[in-house]
Amino acid sequence: MKRFGIMMSLVLVCASQAALAKNLNVVASFTVLADMAKQVGGEHVTVKSLVGPNGDPHSFEPSPQDSVALSQADVVIVSGLGMEGWMDRLVSASGYKGKIIVASAGISTRSMTDDGKQITDPHAWNSAENGAVYAQNIMKALMAADPQDAQAINESGTEYITRLKLLDSWAKTRFESIPKSQRKVLTSHDALGYFGQQYGVIFLAPVGFSTEAEANASDVAGLIKQLKNQHIKTYFIENQTDPRLVKQIAAASGAQPGGELYPEALSDASGPASTYEMAFKHNVESIANSMK
């Protein structure tokens, strides 16, 4: 009986510790950030992405359920740099009082022209070097929110950051073998500026940083002329945007389809880009292969 009592005490202690070890409830603005949080936090986090797979983070309209999810969050992660224009209203409506983690903190930003104005390009994660910075910021936030599991989060986060840095080196090598004159493609909107800056690729697009923008006729005509003059032969559609405009421009310029890219939204679990690493590799290979 004494031995049985000791065993029962151990069971109760373990059950009590398990009850105390609650997973962090993490809410991320869109799928790229949600995946990073999962990779860093592992079994210690439960992550919800407000914008779902193949969803457009520019045109996203939050639902009442999103407000509820935010109100119950332990950690909220955004990209920042003006990416989530809808987030402040959602935070206010939800009553969330915790800290908002800005994953892009510390990034060396680039400017872009949008509708005649100079703005900060918000798509910083499309460089894997920047992706590693995002992961570092997320790791620090999760460790601070869960001191009990900080060591495990640090281990998984550090391993993930190392993988992203290796991806960055691989992508540089992949494009260095291609003549600079061939590193030009057409995409749906201007979301790959950091990718282009880091890996020496020139991207042309009919609209600026937001998929909600509309291209005017003179801009489209000028782009078609530029594509012809520079002999740009390949165009890509994006999983989260309407492909009709870029296909019309490609038809007029003679550019051929290169496939689908994932610059702002991951695919669902059955797709080719269900994680940030998979999406990055897919984008690199698709773009590089089109330049042969």
PDB file of C-alpha atoms in Angstrom:
ATOM      1  CA  MET A   1       0.000   0.000   0.000  1.00  0.00           C
ATOM      2  CA  LYS A   2       2.860   2.357   0.837  1.00  0.00           C
ATOM      3  CA  ARG A   3       4.421   1.801  -2.586  1.00  0.00           C
ATOM      4  CA  PHE A   4       1.040   2.387  -4.225  1.00  0.00           C
ATOM      5  CA  GLY A   5       0.683   5.644  -2.288  1.00  0.00           C
ATOM      6  CA  ILE A   6       4.091   6.850  -3.468  1.00  0.00           C
ATOM      7  CA  MET A   7       3.209   6.026  -7.072  1.00  0.00           C
ATOM      8  CA  MET A   8      -0.078   7.893  -6.789  1.00  0.00           C
ATOM      9  CA  SER A   9       1.739  10.912  -5.358  1.00  0.00           C
ATOM     10  CA  LEU A  10       4.135  10.900  -8.309  1.00  0.00           C
ATOM     11  CA  VAL A  11       1.230  10.670 -10.739  1.00  0.00           C
ATOM     12  CA  LEU A  12      -0.475  13.627  -9.065  1.00  0.00           C
ATOM     13  CA  VAL A  13       2.731  15.689  -9.135  1.00  0.00           C
ATOM     14  CA  CYS A  14       3.253  14.956 -12.834  1.00  0.00           C
ATOM     15  CA  ALA A  15      -0.373  15.792 -13.583  1.00  0.00           C
ATOM     16  CA  SER A  16      -0.037  19.044 -11.653  1.00  0.00           C
ATOM     17  CA  GLN A  17       3.124  19.997 -13.576  1.00  0.00           C
ATOM     18  CA  ALA A  18       1.436  19.142 -16.888  1.00  0.00           C
ATOM     19  CA  ALA A  19      -1.491  21.360 -15.971  1.00  0.00           C
ATOM     20  CA  LEU A  20       0.889  24.237 -15.196  1.00  0.00           C
ATOM     21  CA  ALA A  21       2.850  23.747 -18.445  1.00  0.00           C
ATOM     22  CA  LYS A  22       0.316  25.398 -20.732  1.00  0.00           C
ATOM     23  CA  ASN A  23       1.266  26.012 -24.357  1.00  0.00           C
ATOM     24  CA  LEU A  24       1.667  29.624 -25.356  1.00  0.00           C
ATOM     25  CA  ASN A  25      -1.332  30.813 -27.336  1.00  0.00           C
ATOM     26  CA  VAL A  26       0.246  32.681 -30.267  1.00  0.00           C
ATOM     27  CA  VAL A  27      -1.652  34.692 -32.875  1.00  0.00           C
ATOM     28  CA  ALA A  28       0.229  35.776 -36.023  1.00  0.00           C
ATOM     29  CA  SER A  29      -1.065  38.181 -38.640  1.00  0.00           C
ATOM     30  CA  PHE A  30      -0.397  35.912 -41.644  1.00  0.00           C
ATOM     31  CA  THR A  31       0.910  32.479 -42.542  1.00  0.00           C
ATOM     32  CA  VAL A  32       4.619  33.270 -42.975  1.00  0.00           C
ATOM     33  CA  LEU A  33       4.845  34.566 -39.408  1.00  0.00           C
ATOM     34  CA  ALA A  34       2.666  31.756 -38.070  1.00  0.00           C
ATOM     35  CA  ASP A  35       4.997  29.141 -39.541  1.00  0.00           C
ATOM     36  CA  MET A  36       8.057  30.885 -38.118  1.00  0.00           C
ATOM     37  CA  ALA A  37       6.452  30.846 -34.662  1.00  0.00           C
ATOM     38  CA  LYS A  38       5.696  27.114 -35.035  1.00  0.00           C
ATOM     39  CA  GLN A  39       9.262  26.330 -36.113  1.00  0.00           C
ATOM     40  CA  VAL A  40      10.744  28.325 -33.235  1.00  0.00           C
ATOM     41  CA  GLY A  41       8.270  27.367 -30.498  1.00  0.00           C
ATOM     42  CA  GLY A  42       7.720  23.741 -31.462  1.00  0.00           C
ATOM     43  CA  GLU A  43       5.563  21.797 -29.018  1.00  0.00           C
ATOM     44  CA  HIS A  44       5.430  24.744 -26.621  1.00  0.00           C
ATOM     45  CA  VAL A  45       3.179  26.909 -28.798  1.00  0.00           C
ATOM     46  CA  THR A  46      -0.286  26.753 -30.301  1.00  0.00           C
ATOM     47  CA  VAL A  47      -0.353  29.113 -33.268  1.00  0.00           C
ATOM     48  CA  LYS A  48      -3.218  30.710 -35.188  1.00  0.00           C
ATOM     49  CA  SER A  49      -2.749  32.707 -38.394  1.00  0.00           C
ATOM     50  CA  LEU A  50      -5.372  35.423 -38.886  1.00  0.00           C
ATOM     51  CA  VAL A  51      -4.915  35.398 -42.672  1.00  0.00           C
ATOM     52  CA  GLY A  52      -5.204  31.813 -43.843  1.00  0.00           C
ATOM     53  CA  PRO A  53      -3.237  29.834 -46.470  1.00  0.00           C
ATOM     54  CA  ASN A  54      -3.281  31.471 -49.930  1.00  0.00           C
ATOM     55  CA  GLY A  55      -4.875  34.541 -48.301  1.00  0.00           C
ATOM     56  CA  ASP A  56      -4.015  38.130 -49.186  1.00  0.00           C
ATOM     57  CA  PRO A  57      -2.703  40.040 -46.132  1.00  0.00           C
ATOM     58  CA  HIS A  58      -3.324  43.385 -47.875  1.00  0.00           C
ATOM     59  CA  SER A  59      -7.052  42.960 -48.503  1.00  0.00           C
ATOM     60  CA  PHE A  60      -7.814  40.844 -45.408  1.00  0.00           C
ATOM     61  CA  GLU A  61     -11.005  41.697 -43.528  1.00  0.00           C
ATOM     62  CA  PRO A  62     -11.010  40.436 -39.916  1.00  0.00           C
ATOM     63  CA  SER A  63     -14.036  38.595 -38.565  1.00  0.00           C
ATOM     64  CA  PRO A  64     -15.520  38.600 -35.046  1.00  0.00           C
ATOM     65  CA  GLN A  65     -13.825  35.227 -34.512  1.00  0.00           C
ATOM     66  CA  ASP A  66     -10.458  36.879 -35.183  1.00  0.00           C
ATOM     67  CA  SER A  67     -11.198  39.442 -32.488  1.00  0.00           C
ATOM     68  CA  VAL A  68     -11.955  36.639 -30.035  1.00  0.00           C
ATOM     69  CA  ALA A  69      -8.729  34.824 -30.952  1.00  0.00           C
ATOM     70  CA  LEU A  70      -6.725  37.985 -30.359  1.00  0.00           C
ATOM     71  CA  SER A  71      -8.363  38.603 -26.979  1.00  0.00           C
ATOM     72  CA  GLN A  72      -7.221  35.145 -25.833  1.00  0.00           C
ATOM     73  CA  ALA A  73      -3.648  35.410 -27.114  1.00  0.00           C
ATOM     74  CA  ASP A  74      -0.517  35.277 -24.955  1.00  0.00           C
ATOM     75  CA  VAL A  75       1.643  36.601 -27.801  1.00  0.00           C
ATOM     76  CA  VAL A  76       0.646  38.529 -30.935  1.00  0.00           C
ATOM     77  CA  ILE A  77       3.100  38.744 -33.854  1.00  0.00           C
ATOM     78  CA  VAL A  78       2.979  41.146 -36.794  1.00  0.00           C
ATOM     79  CA  SER A  79       5.452  41.882 -39.562  1.00  0.00           C
ATOM     80  CA  GLY A  80       5.159  45.664 -39.266  1.00  0.00           C
ATOM     81  CA  LEU A  81       6.564  48.242 -41.731  1.00  0.00           C
ATOM     82  CA  GLY A  82       2.994  49.136 -42.702  1.00  0.00           C
ATOM     83  CA  MET A  83       2.105  45.644 -43.866  1.00  0.00           C
ATOM     84  CA  GLU A  84      -0.982  45.016 -41.724  1.00  0.00           C
ATOM     85  CA  GLY A  85      -3.056  48.176 -42.119  1.00  0.00           C
ATOM     86  CA  TRP A  86      -6.046  46.444 -40.511  1.00  0.00           C
ATOM     87  CA  MET A  87      -4.272  45.290 -37.354  1.00  0.00           C
ATOM     88  CA  ASP A  88      -4.659  48.380 -35.146  1.00  0.00           C
ATOM     89  CA  ARG A  89      -8.436  48.347 -35.560  1.00  0.00           C
ATOM     90  CA  LEU A  90      -8.565  44.632 -34.772  1.00  0.00           C
ATOM     91  CA  VAL A  91      -6.432  45.009 -31.635  1.00  0.00           C
ATOM     92  CA  SER A  92      -8.648  47.851 -30.446  1.00  0.00           C
ATOM     93  CA  ALA A  93     -11.831  45.868 -31.091  1.00  0.00           C
ATOM     94  CA  SER A  94     -10.494  42.745 -29.367  1.00  0.00           C
ATOM     95  CA  GLY A  95      -9.447  44.437 -26.163  1.00  0.00           C
ATOM     96  CA  TYR A  96      -6.011  42.772 -26.306  1.00  0.00           C
ATOM     97  CA  LYS A  97      -3.708  44.567 -23.859  1.00  0.00           C
ATOM     98  CA  GLY A  98      -0.518  42.571 -24.310  1.00  0.00           C
ATOM     99  CA  LYS A  99       2.613  43.404 -26.230  1.00  0.00           C
ATOM    100  CA  ILE A 100       2.593  43.347 -30.038  1.00  0.00           C
ATOM    101  CA  ILE A 101       5.759  41.673 -31.334  1.00  0.00           C
ATOM    102  CA  VAL A 102       7.045  43.358 -34.516  1.00  0.00           C
ATOM    103  CA  ALA A 103       9.012  40.619 -36.271  1.00  0.00           C
ATOM    104  CA  SER A 104      10.756  43.025 -38.668  1.00  0.00           C
ATOM    105  CA  ALA A 105      12.442  45.005 -35.857  1.00  0.00           C
ATOM    106  CA  GLY A 106      16.089  45.699 -36.728  1.00  0.00           C
ATOM    107  CA  ILE A 107      15.691  45.054 -40.462  1.00  0.00           C
ATOM    108  CA  SER A 108      17.607  47.317 -42.846  1.00  0.00           C
ATOM    109  CA  THR A 109      14.635  48.555 -44.859  1.00  0.00           C
ATOM    110  CA  ARG A 110      14.417  49.577 -48.491  1.00  0.00           C
ATOM    111  CA  SER A 111      12.236  52.242 -50.087  1.00  0.00           C
ATOM    112  CA  MET A 112       9.931  51.817 -53.022  1.00  0.00           C
ATOM    113  CA  THR A 113       7.809  54.109 -55.178  1.00  0.00           C
ATOM    114  CA  ASP A 114       4.078  53.560 -54.825  1.00  0.00           C
ATOM    115  CA  ASP A 115       1.551  55.817 -56.544  1.00  0.00           C
ATOM    116  CA  GLY A 116       4.229  58.481 -56.981  1.00  0.00           C
ATOM    117  CA  LYS A 117       5.276  58.426 -53.303  1.00  0.00           C
ATOM    118  CA  GLN A 118       8.326  56.993 -51.566  1.00  0.00           C
ATOM    119  CA  ILE A 119       7.316  54.460 -48.924  1.00  0.00           C
ATOM    120  CA  THR A 120       8.983  51.717 -46.910  1.00  0.00           C
ATOM    121  CA  ASP A 121       8.728  48.330 -48.597  1.00  0.00           C
ATOM    122  CA  PRO A 122       6.996  46.038 -46.046  1.00  0.00           C
ATOM    123  CA  HIS A 123       7.867  42.664 -47.660  1.00  0.00           C
ATOM    124  CA  ALA A 124      11.171  42.199 -45.835  1.00  0.00           C
ATOM    125  CA  TRP A 125      10.836  38.436 -45.144  1.00  0.00           C
ATOM    126  CA  ASN A 126      11.366  37.621 -48.847  1.00  0.00           C
ATOM    127  CA  SER A 127      15.096  37.754 -48.193  1.00  0.00           C
ATOM    128  CA  ALA A 128      16.112  34.699 -46.156  1.00  0.00           C
ATOM    129  CA  GLU A 129      18.716  36.843 -44.379  1.00  0.00           C
ATOM    130  CA  ASN A 130      15.846  38.995 -43.128  1.00  0.00           C
ATOM    131  CA  GLY A 131      13.844  35.855 -42.405  1.00  0.00           C
ATOM    132  CA  ALA A 132      16.542  34.882 -39.911  1.00  0.00           C
ATOM    133  CA  VAL A 133      16.122  38.286 -38.202  1.00  0.00           C
ATOM    134  CA  TYR A 134      12.364  37.712 -38.024  1.00  0.00           C
ATOM    135  CA  ALA A 135      12.965  34.300 -36.434  1.00  0.00           C
ATOM    136  CA  GLN A 136      15.404  35.802 -33.925  1.00  0.00           C
ATOM    137  CA  ASN A 137      12.848  38.405 -32.839  1.00  0.00           C
ATOM    138  CA  ILE A 138      10.133  35.759 -32.545  1.00  0.00           C
ATOM    139  CA  MET A 139      12.433  33.498 -30.524  1.00  0.00           C
ATOM    140  CA  LYS A 140      13.215  36.259 -28.023  1.00  0.00           C
ATOM    141  CA  ALA A 141       9.516  37.063 -27.634  1.00  0.00           C
ATOM    142  CA  LEU A 142       8.513  33.439 -27.044  1.00  0.00           C
ATOM    143  CA  MET A 143      11.328  32.893 -24.544  1.00  0.00           C
ATOM    144  CA  ALA A 144      10.275  35.995 -22.614  1.00  0.00           C
ATOM    145  CA  ALA A 145       6.637  34.867 -22.584  1.00  0.00           C
ATOM    146  CA  ASP A 146       7.504  31.318 -21.468  1.00  0.00           C
ATOM    147  CA  PRO A 147      10.581  31.328 -19.179  1.00  0.00           C
ATOM    148  CA  GLN A 148       9.874  27.733 -18.121  1.00  0.00           C
ATOM    149  CA  ASP A 149      10.508  26.464 -21.667  1.00  0.00           C
ATOM    150  CA  ALA A 150      12.998  29.157 -22.693  1.00  0.00           C
ATOM    151  CA  GLN A 151      15.916  26.749 -23.084  1.00  0.00           C
ATOM    152  CA  ALA A 152      13.987  24.426 -25.414  1.00  0.00           C
ATOM    153  CA  ILE A 153      12.680  27.374 -27.439  1.00  0.00           C
ATOM    154  CA  ASN A 154      16.204  28.762 -27.706  1.00  0.00           C
ATOM    155  CA  GLU A 155      17.502  25.419 -29.001  1.00  0.00           C
ATOM    156  CA  SER A 156      14.823  24.958 -31.654  1.00  0.00           C
ATOM    157  CA  GLY A 157      14.924  28.650 -32.585  1.00  0.00           C
ATOM    158  CA  THR A 158      18.706  28.693 -32.990  1.00  0.00           C
ATOM    159  CA  GLU A 159      18.583  25.594 -35.186  1.00  0.00           C
ATOM    160  CA  TYR A 160      15.881  27.210 -37.344  1.00  0.00           C
ATOM    161  CA  ILE A 161      17.824  30.466 -37.679  1.00  0.00           C
ATOM    162  CA  THR A 162      20.877  28.491 -38.821  1.00  0.00           C
ATOM    163  CA  ARG A 163      18.786  26.797 -41.516  1.00  0.00           C
ATOM    164  CA  LEU A 164      17.530  30.160 -42.779  1.00  0.00           C
ATOM    165  CA  LYS A 165      21.065  31.547 -42.982  1.00  0.00           C
ATOM    166  CA  LEU A 166      22.119  28.508 -44.995  1.00  0.00           C
ATOM    167  CA  LEU A 167      19.130  29.084 -47.311  1.00  0.00           C
ATOM    168  CA  ASP A 168      20.297  32.651 -47.845  1.00  0.00           C
ATOM    169  CA  SER A 169      23.793  31.468 -48.845  1.00  0.00           C
ATOM    170  CA  TRP A 170      22.340  28.816 -51.143  1.00  0.00           C
ATOM    171  CA  ALA A 171      20.111  31.357 -52.924  1.00  0.00           C
ATOM    172  CA  LYS A 172      23.033  33.716 -53.501  1.00  0.00           C
ATOM    173  CA  THR A 173      25.063  30.913 -55.046  1.00  0.00           C
ATOM    174  CA  ARG A 174      22.079  29.804 -57.143  1.00  0.00           C
ATOM    175  CA  PHE A 175      21.718  33.210 -58.810  1.00  0.00           C
ATOM    176  CA  GLU A 176      25.430  34.014 -59.103  1.00  0.00           C
ATOM    177  CA  SER A 177      25.698  31.375 -61.834  1.00  0.00           C
ATOM    178  CA  ILE A 178      23.139  33.249 -63.979  1.00  0.00           C
ATOM    179  CA  PRO A 179      24.227  36.269 -66.075  1.00  0.00           C
ATOM    180  CA  LYS A 180      22.876  39.536 -64.617  1.00  0.00           C
ATOM    181  CA  SER A 181      21.285  40.437 -67.941  1.00  0.00           C
ATOM    182  CA  GLN A 182      18.989  37.400 -67.611  1.00  0.00           C
ATOM    183  CA  ARG A 183      17.875  38.045 -64.029  1.00  0.00           C
ATOM    184  CA  LYS A 184      14.656  39.889 -64.913  1.00  0.00           C
ATOM    185  CA  VAL A 185      11.059  38.708 -64.534  1.00  0.00           C
ATOM    186  CA  LEU A 186       7.496  40.029 -64.461  1.00  0.00           C
ATOM    187  CA  THR A 187       5.283  39.477 -61.376  1.00  0.00           C
ATOM    188  CA  SER A 188       1.778  40.481 -60.308  1.00  0.00           C
ATOM    189  CA  HIS A 189       2.741  43.172 -57.779  1.00  0.00           C
ATOM    190  CA  ASP A 190       5.851  44.647 -56.212  1.00  0.00           C
ATOM    191  CA  ALA A 191       6.386  42.181 -53.345  1.00  0.00           C
ATOM    192  CA  LEU A 192       9.863  40.827 -54.083  1.00  0.00           C
ATOM    193  CA  GLY A 193      12.049  43.900 -53.727  1.00  0.00           C
ATOM    194  CA  TYR A 194      14.085  42.517 -50.813  1.00  0.00           C
ATOM    195  CA  PHE A 195      14.509  39.237 -52.683  1.00  0.00           C
ATOM    196  CA  GLY A 196      15.738  41.161 -55.726  1.00  0.00           C
ATOM    197  CA  GLN A 197      18.081  43.322 -53.678  1.00  0.00           C
ATOM    198  CA  GLN A 198      19.616  40.350 -51.873  1.00  0.00           C
ATOM    199  CA  TYR A 199      19.980  38.001 -54.849  1.00  0.00           C
ATOM    200  CA  GLY A 200      20.472  40.366 -57.775  1.00  0.00           C
ATOM    201  CA  VAL A 201      17.120  39.864 -59.523  1.00  0.00           C
ATOM    202  CA  ILE A 202      15.089  42.642 -61.179  1.00  0.00           C
ATOM    203  CA  PHE A 203      11.319  42.359 -60.783  1.00  0.00           C
ATOM    204  CA  LEU A 204       8.826  44.352 -62.825  1.00  0.00           C
ATOM    205  CA  ALA A 205       5.177  44.575 -61.769  1.00  0.00           C
ATOM    206  CA  PRO A 206       2.044  46.440 -62.901  1.00  0.00           C
ATOM    207  CA  VAL A 207       1.083  47.553 -59.367  1.00  0.00           C
ATOM    208  CA  GLY A 208       2.982  48.599 -56.269  1.00  0.00           C
ATOM    209  CA  PHE A 209       3.295  47.169 -52.780  1.00  0.00           C
ATOM    210  CA  SER A 210      -0.412  46.501 -52.234  1.00  0.00           C
ATOM    211  CA  THR A 211      -2.526  44.076 -54.237  1.00  0.00           C
ATOM    212  CA  GLU A 212      -5.430  46.490 -53.724  1.00  0.00           C
ATOM    213  CA  ALA A 213      -3.792  49.091 -55.961  1.00  0.00           C
ATOM    214  CA  GLU A 214      -4.915  49.499 -59.567  1.00  0.00           C
ATOM    215  CA  ALA A 215      -2.622  50.060 -62.515  1.00  0.00           C
ATOM    216  CA  ASN A 216      -3.551  52.835 -64.944  1.00  0.00           C
ATOM    217  CA  ALA A 217      -3.476  52.410 -68.718  1.00  0.00           C
ATOM    218  CA  SER A 218      -0.356  54.501 -69.314  1.00  0.00           C
ATOM    219  CA  ASP A 219       1.624  52.551 -66.709  1.00  0.00           C
ATOM    220  CA  VAL A 220       0.563  49.253 -68.267  1.00  0.00           C
ATOM    221  CA  ALA A 221       1.526  50.472 -71.747  1.00  0.00           C
ATOM    222  CA  GLY A 222       4.909  51.620 -70.454  1.00  0.00           C
ATOM    223  CA  LEU A 223       5.505  48.291 -68.749  1.00  0.00           C
ATOM    224  CA  ILE A 224       4.697  46.358 -71.930  1.00  0.00           C
ATOM    225  CA  LYS A 225       7.152  48.530 -73.860  1.00  0.00           C
ATOM    226  CA  GLN A 226       9.827  47.979 -71.191  1.00  0.00           C
ATOM    227  CA  LEU A 227       9.334  44.223 -71.247  1.00  0.00           C
ATOM    228  CA  LYS A 228       9.780  44.155 -75.012  1.00  0.00           C
ATOM    229  CA  ASN A 229      12.802  46.474 -75.004  1.00  0.00           C
ATOM    230  CA  GLN A 230      14.563  44.512 -72.271  1.00  0.00           C
ATOM    231  CA  HIS A 231      13.607  41.138 -73.771  1.00  0.00           C
ATOM    232  CA  ILE A 232      11.994  39.920 -70.531  1.00  0.00           C
ATOM    233  CA  LYS A 233      10.518  36.566 -71.472  1.00  0.00           C
ATOM    234  CA  THR A 234       8.982  35.174 -68.281  1.00  0.00           C
ATOM    235  CA  TYR A 235       6.119  36.138 -65.999  1.00  0.00           C
ATOM    236  CA  PHE A 236       4.900  34.694 -62.703  1.00  0.00           C
ATOM    237  CA  ILE A 237       1.534  34.723 -61.037  1.00  0.00           C
ATOM    238  CA  GLU A 238       1.209  34.821 -57.226  1.00  0.00           C
ATOM    239  CA  ASN A 239      -0.928  32.480 -55.166  1.00  0.00           C
ATOM    240  CA  GLN A 240      -2.681  35.279 -53.275  1.00  0.00           C
ATOM    241  CA  THR A 241      -3.495  37.645 -56.182  1.00  0.00           C
ATOM    242  CA  ASP A 242      -5.801  37.841 -59.196  1.00  0.00           C
ATOM    243  CA  PRO A 243      -3.607  36.792 -62.164  1.00  0.00           C
ATOM    244  CA  ARG A 244      -5.666  38.409 -64.947  1.00  0.00           C
ATOM    245  CA  LEU A 245      -3.753  41.688 -65.303  1.00  0.00           C
ATOM    246  CA  VAL A 246      -0.279  40.160 -65.360  1.00  0.00           C
ATOM    247  CA  LYS A 247      -1.488  37.574 -67.901  1.00  0.00           C
ATOM    248  CA  GLN A 248      -2.846  40.356 -70.153  1.00  0.00           C
ATOM    249  CA  ILE A 249       0.469  42.207 -69.966  1.00  0.00           C
ATOM    250  CA  ALA A 250       2.384  39.010 -70.685  1.00  0.00           C
ATOM    251  CA  ALA A 251       0.216  38.274 -73.710  1.00  0.00           C
ATOM    252  CA  ALA A 252       0.894  41.744 -75.101  1.00  0.00           C
ATOM    253  CA  SER A 253       4.637  41.549 -74.487  1.00  0.00           C
ATOM    254  CA  GLY A 254       5.191  37.930 -75.483  1.00  0.00           C
ATOM    255  CA  ALA A 255       6.309  36.783 -72.007  1.00  0.00           C
ATOM    256  CA  GLN A 256       5.727  33.121 -71.182  1.00  0.00           C
ATOM    257  CA  PRO A 257       4.433  31.665 -67.884  1.00  0.00           C
ATOM    258  CA  GLY A 258       7.062  30.653 -65.337  1.00  0.00           C
ATOM    259  CA  GLY A 259       4.690  29.285 -62.731  1.00  0.00           C
ATOM    260  CA  GLU A 260       3.332  30.437 -59.391  1.00  0.00           C
ATOM    261  CA  LEU A 261       5.214  32.212 -56.609  1.00  0.00           C
ATOM    262  CA  TYR A 262       4.447  32.471 -52.890  1.00  0.00           C
ATOM    263  CA  PRO A 263       5.691  35.908 -51.783  1.00  0.00           C
ATOM    264  CA  GLU A 264       3.049  36.787 -49.152  1.00  0.00           C
ATOM    265  CA  ALA A 265       1.050  33.673 -48.307  1.00  0.00           C
ATOM    266  CA  LEU A 266       1.967  30.041 -47.801  1.00  0.00           C
ATOM    267  CA  SER A 267       0.035  27.264 -49.495  1.00  0.00           C
ATOM    268  CA  ASP A 268      -2.172  24.871 -47.569  1.00  0.00           C
ATOM    269  CA  ALA A 269      -0.607  21.735 -46.089  1.00  0.00           C
ATOM    270  CA  SER A 270      -0.961  19.780 -49.348  1.00  0.00           C
ATOM    271  CA  GLY A 271       0.680  22.479 -51.488  1.00  0.00           C
ATOM    272  CA  PRO A 272       4.317  23.057 -52.468  1.00  0.00           C
ATOM    273  CA  ALA A 273       4.863  25.965 -50.054  1.00  0.00           C
ATOM    274  CA  SER A 274       3.305  25.031 -46.716  1.00  0.00           C
ATOM    275  CA  THR A 275       6.261  26.400 -44.709  1.00  0.00           C
ATOM    276  CA  TYR A 276       8.390  29.520 -45.075  1.00  0.00           C
ATOM    277  CA  GLU A 277      11.423  27.401 -45.970  1.00  0.00           C
ATOM    278  CA  MET A 278       9.493  25.488 -48.638  1.00  0.00           C
ATOM    279  CA  ALA A 279       8.053  28.695 -50.089  1.00  0.00           C
ATOM    280  CA  PHE A 280      11.464  30.336 -50.258  1.00  0.00           C
ATOM    281  CA  LYS A 281      13.068  27.317 -51.925  1.00  0.00           C
ATOM    282  CA  HIS A 282      10.173  27.076 -54.377  1.00  0.00           C
ATOM    283  CA  ASN A 283      10.440  30.769 -55.289  1.00  0.00           C
ATOM    284  CA  VAL A 284      14.211  30.590 -55.786  1.00  0.00           C
ATOM    285  CA  GLU A 285      14.074  27.464 -57.935  1.00  0.00           C
ATOM    286  CA  SER A 286      11.119  28.673 -60.022  1.00  0.00           C
ATOM    287  CA  ILE A 287      12.706  32.051 -60.746  1.00  0.00           C
ATOM    288  CA  ALA A 288      16.199  30.665 -61.374  1.00  0.00           C
ATOM    289  CA  ASN A 289      14.945  27.897 -63.654  1.00  0.00           C
ATOM    290  CA  SER A 290      13.045  30.437 -65.755  1.00  0.00           C
ATOM    291  CA  MET A 291      16.295  32.253 -66.512  1.00  0.00           C
ATOM    292  CA  LYS A 292      18.101  29.363 -68.176  1.00  0.00           C
TER     293      LYS A 292
END
